[in-house]
CSV table of C-alpha atoms in Angstrom, one decimal:
chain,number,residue,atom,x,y,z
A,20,UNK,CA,-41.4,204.5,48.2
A,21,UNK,CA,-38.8,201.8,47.8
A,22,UNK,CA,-36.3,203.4,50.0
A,23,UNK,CA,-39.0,203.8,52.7
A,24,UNK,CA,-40.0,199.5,52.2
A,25,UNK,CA,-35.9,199.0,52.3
A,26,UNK,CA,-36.3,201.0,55.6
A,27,UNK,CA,-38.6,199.1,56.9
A,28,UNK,CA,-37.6,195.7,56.3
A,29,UNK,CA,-34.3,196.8,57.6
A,30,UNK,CA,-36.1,198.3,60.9
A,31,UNK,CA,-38.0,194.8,61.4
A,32,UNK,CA,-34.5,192.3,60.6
A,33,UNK,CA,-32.9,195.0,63.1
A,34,UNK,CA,-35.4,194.8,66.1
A,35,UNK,CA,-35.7,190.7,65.5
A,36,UNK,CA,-32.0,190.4,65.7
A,37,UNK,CA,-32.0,192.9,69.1
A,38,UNK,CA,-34.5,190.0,70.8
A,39,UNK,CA,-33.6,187.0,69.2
A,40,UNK,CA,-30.4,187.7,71.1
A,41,UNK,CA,-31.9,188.0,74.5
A,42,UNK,CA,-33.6,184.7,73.7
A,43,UNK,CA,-31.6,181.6,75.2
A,44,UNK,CA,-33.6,178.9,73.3
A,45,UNK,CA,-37.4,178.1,71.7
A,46,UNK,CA,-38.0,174.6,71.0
A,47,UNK,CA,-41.1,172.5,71.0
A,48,UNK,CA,-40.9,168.9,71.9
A,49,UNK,CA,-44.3,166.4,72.7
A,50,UNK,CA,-46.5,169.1,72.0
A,51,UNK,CA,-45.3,171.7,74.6
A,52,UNK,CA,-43.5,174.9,73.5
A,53,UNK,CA,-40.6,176.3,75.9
A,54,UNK,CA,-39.5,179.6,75.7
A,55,UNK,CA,-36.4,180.5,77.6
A,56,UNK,CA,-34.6,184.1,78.2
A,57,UNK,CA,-31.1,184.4,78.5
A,58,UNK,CA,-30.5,184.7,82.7
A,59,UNK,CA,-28.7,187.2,84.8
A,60,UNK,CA,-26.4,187.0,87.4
A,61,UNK,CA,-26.5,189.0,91.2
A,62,UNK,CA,-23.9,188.4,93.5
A,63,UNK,CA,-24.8,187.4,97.6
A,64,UNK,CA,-23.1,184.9,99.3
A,65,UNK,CA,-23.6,181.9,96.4
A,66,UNK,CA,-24.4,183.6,93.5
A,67,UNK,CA,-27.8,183.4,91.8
A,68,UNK,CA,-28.5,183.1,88.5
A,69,UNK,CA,-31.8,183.7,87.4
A,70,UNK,CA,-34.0,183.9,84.0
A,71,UNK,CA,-37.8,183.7,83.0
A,72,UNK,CA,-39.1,181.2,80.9
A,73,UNK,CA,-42.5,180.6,79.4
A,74,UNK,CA,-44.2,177.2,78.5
A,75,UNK,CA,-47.3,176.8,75.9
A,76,UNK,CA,-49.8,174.2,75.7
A,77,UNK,CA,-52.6,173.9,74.1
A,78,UNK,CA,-53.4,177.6,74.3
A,79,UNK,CA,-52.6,177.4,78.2
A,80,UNK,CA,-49.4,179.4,79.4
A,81,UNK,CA,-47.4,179.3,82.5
A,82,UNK,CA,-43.9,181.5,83.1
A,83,UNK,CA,-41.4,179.9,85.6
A,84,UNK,CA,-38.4,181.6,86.9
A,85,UNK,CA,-36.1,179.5,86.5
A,86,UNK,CA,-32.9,179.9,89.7
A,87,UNK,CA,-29.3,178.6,89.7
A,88,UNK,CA,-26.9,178.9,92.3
A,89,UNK,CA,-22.9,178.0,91.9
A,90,UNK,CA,-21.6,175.0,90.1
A,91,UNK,CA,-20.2,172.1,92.3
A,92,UNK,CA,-20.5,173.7,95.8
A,93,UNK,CA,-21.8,172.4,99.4
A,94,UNK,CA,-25.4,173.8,98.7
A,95,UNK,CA,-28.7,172.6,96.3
A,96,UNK,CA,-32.0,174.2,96.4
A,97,UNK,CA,-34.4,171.8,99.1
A,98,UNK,CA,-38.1,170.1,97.6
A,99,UNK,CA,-40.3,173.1,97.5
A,100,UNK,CA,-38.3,175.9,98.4
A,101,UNK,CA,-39.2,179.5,98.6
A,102,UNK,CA,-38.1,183.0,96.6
A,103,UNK,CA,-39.3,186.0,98.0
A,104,UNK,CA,-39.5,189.2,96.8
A,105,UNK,CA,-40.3,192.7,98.1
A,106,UNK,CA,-41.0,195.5,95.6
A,107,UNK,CA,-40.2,199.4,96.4
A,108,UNK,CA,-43.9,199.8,97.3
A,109,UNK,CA,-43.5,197.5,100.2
A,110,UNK,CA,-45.4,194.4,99.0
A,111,UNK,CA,-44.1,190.5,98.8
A,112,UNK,CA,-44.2,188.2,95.9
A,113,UNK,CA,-43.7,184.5,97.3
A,114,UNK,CA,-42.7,181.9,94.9
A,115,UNK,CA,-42.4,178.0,95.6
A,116,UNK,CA,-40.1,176.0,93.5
A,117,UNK,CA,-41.8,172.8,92.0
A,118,UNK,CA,-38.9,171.4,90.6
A,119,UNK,CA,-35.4,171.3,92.3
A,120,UNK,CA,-32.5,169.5,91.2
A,121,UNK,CA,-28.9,169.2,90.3
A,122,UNK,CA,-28.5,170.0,86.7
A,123,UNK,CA,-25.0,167.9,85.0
A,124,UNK,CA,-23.8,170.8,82.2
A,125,UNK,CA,-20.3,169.2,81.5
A,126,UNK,CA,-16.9,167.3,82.6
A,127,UNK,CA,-18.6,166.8,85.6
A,128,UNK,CA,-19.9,170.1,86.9
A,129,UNK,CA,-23.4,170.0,88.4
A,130,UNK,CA,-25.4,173.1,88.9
A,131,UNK,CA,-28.3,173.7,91.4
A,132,UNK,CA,-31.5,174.6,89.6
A,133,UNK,CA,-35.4,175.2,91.2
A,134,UNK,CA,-38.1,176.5,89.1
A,135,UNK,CA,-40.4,178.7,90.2
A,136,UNK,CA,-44.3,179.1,89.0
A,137,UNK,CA,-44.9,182.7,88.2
A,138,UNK,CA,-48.3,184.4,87.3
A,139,UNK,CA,-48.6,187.5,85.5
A,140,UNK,CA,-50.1,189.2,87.8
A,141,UNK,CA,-47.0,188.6,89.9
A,142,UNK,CA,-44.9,189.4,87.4
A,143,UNK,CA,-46.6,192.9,87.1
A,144,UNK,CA,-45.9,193.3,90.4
A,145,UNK,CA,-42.2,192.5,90.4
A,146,UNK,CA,-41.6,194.9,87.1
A,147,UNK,CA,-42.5,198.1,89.1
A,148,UNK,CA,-39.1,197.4,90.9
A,149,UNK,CA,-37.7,194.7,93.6
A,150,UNK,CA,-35.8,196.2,96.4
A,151,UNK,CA,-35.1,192.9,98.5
A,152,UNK,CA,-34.8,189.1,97.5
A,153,UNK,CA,-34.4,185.9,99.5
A,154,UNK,CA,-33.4,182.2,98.4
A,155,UNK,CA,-34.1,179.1,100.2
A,156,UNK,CA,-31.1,177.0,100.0
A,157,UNK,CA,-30.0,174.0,101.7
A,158,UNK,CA,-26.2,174.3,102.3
A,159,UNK,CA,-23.6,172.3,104.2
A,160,UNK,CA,-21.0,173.2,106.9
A,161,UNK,CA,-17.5,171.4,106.4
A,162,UNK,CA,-16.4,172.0,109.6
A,163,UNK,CA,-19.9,170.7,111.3
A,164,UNK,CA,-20.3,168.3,108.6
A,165,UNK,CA,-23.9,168.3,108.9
A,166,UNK,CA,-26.0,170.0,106.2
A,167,UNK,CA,-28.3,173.2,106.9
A,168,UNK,CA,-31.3,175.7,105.5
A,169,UNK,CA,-29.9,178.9,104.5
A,170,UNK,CA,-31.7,182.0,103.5
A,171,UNK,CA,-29.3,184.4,101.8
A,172,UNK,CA,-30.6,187.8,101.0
A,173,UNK,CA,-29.8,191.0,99.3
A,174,UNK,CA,-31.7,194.7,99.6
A,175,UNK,CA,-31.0,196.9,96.6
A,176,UNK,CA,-31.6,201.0,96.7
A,177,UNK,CA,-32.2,201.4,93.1
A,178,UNK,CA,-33.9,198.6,91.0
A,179,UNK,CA,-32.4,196.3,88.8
A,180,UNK,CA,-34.2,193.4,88.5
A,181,UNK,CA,-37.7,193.9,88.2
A,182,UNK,CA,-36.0,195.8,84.6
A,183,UNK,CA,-34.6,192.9,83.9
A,184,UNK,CA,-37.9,190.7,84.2
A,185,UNK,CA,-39.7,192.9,82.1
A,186,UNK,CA,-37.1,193.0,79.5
A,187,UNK,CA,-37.1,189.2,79.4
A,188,UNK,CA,-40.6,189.2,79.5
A,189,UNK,CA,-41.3,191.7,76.3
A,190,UNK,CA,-38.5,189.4,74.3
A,191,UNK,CA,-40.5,186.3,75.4
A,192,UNK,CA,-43.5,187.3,73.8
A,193,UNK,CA,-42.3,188.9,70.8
A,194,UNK,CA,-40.7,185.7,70.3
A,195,UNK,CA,-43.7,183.7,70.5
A,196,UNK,CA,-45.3,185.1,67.3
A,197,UNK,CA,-42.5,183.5,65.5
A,198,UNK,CA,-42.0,179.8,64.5
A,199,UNK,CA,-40.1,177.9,66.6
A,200,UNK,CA,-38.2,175.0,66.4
A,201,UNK,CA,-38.9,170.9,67.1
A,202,UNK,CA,-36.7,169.1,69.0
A,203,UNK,CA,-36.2,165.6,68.0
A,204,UNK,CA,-36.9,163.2,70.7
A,205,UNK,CA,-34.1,161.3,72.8
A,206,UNK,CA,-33.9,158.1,73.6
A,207,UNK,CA,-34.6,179.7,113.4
A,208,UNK,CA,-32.0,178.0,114.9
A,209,UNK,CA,-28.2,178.7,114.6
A,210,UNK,CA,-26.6,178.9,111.2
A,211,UNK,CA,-25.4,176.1,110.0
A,212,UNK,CA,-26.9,173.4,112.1
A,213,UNK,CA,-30.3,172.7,112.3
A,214,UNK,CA,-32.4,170.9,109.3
A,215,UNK,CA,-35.3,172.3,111.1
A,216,UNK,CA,-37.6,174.6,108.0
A,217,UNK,CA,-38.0,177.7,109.3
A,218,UNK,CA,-40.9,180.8,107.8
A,219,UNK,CA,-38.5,182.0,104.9
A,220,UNK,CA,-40.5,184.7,105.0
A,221,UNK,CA,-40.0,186.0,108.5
A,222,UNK,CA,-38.2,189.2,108.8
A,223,UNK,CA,-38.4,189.9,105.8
């Protein structure tokens, strides 16, 4: 009987430890509680770097997917930009960002971010597999000098991502029945050069 409790506590320390590591950060400052995975990477043209992250207030939710392109480059994701994308069984998830800026991390880098509203039955929908995404970005071209609306994509034949989500996702929640912490308060046309918003979705 006391081997099988030693078991068991051993079991549950084990399995918190396994998710508590996928888990970037859980804090709760005025009132709302943020949840944050720890992000992945895929490589097309600028990199993206992605995670899911889940915000709590007063028993309402809302997940965000949370995008980051390559640190101090000619690019930054534009006001309300769009992430598309298509799962193996041929359907479209459209996100729009509500939040896009340039994020300082240190010595003077500065990282494009966007967030990205999410519901859950989107997310369902991007677990069963993605086989294509597509980023809005607004880039620049040096030899133009004149900035641009890009729309780098990537198709995949085997799925990877939509994995991913729902691993995030499943470490999210189990996370949320623990305590977390309180953070103090502190004070169309040719590439490259046309401005012109295009249907991010055409094509695709």
């Amino acid at each position: 009987m006391k081997l099988r409790i030693l078991l068991t506590t051993v079991l549950i320390v084990f399995t918190n430890s396994i998710f508590s590591q996928e888990i970037a950060s859980d804090e709760i400052e005025n009132g709302v509680r943020r949840i944050q995975s720890k992000y992945k990477t895929i490589d097309f043209e600028n990199f993206f770097r992605y995670n899911l992250e889940k915000y709590i207030c007063n028993g309402e939710n809302q997940y965000f997917i949370r995008g980051r392109s390559e640190e101090n480059e000619y690019h930054n994701f534009p006001n309300d930009c769009k992430l598309l994308f298509k799962t193996f069984d041929g359907e479209i998830i459209e996100l729009t960002s509500v939040l896009s800026e340039l994020v300082c991390l240190k010595d003077g880098v500065w990282e494009p971010t966007a967030y990205y509203p999410i519901s859950l039955d989107q997310l369902n929908k991007i677990f069963t597999g993605i086989s294509k995404i597509r980023v809005e970005m607004l880039s620049y071209n040096k030899e133009k000098k004149t900035p641009f609306l890009d729309y780098p994509e990537k198709e995949f034949t085997k799925d990877k991502m939509g994995k991913q989500f729902k691993t995030m996702f499943d470490n999210i929640e189990k996370k949320e029945l623990t305590k977390p912490k309180t953070k103090k308060s502190e004070s169309g046309n040719e590439k490259g050069t046309s401005l012109e918003r295009g249907d991010a979705s055409a094509g695709f």
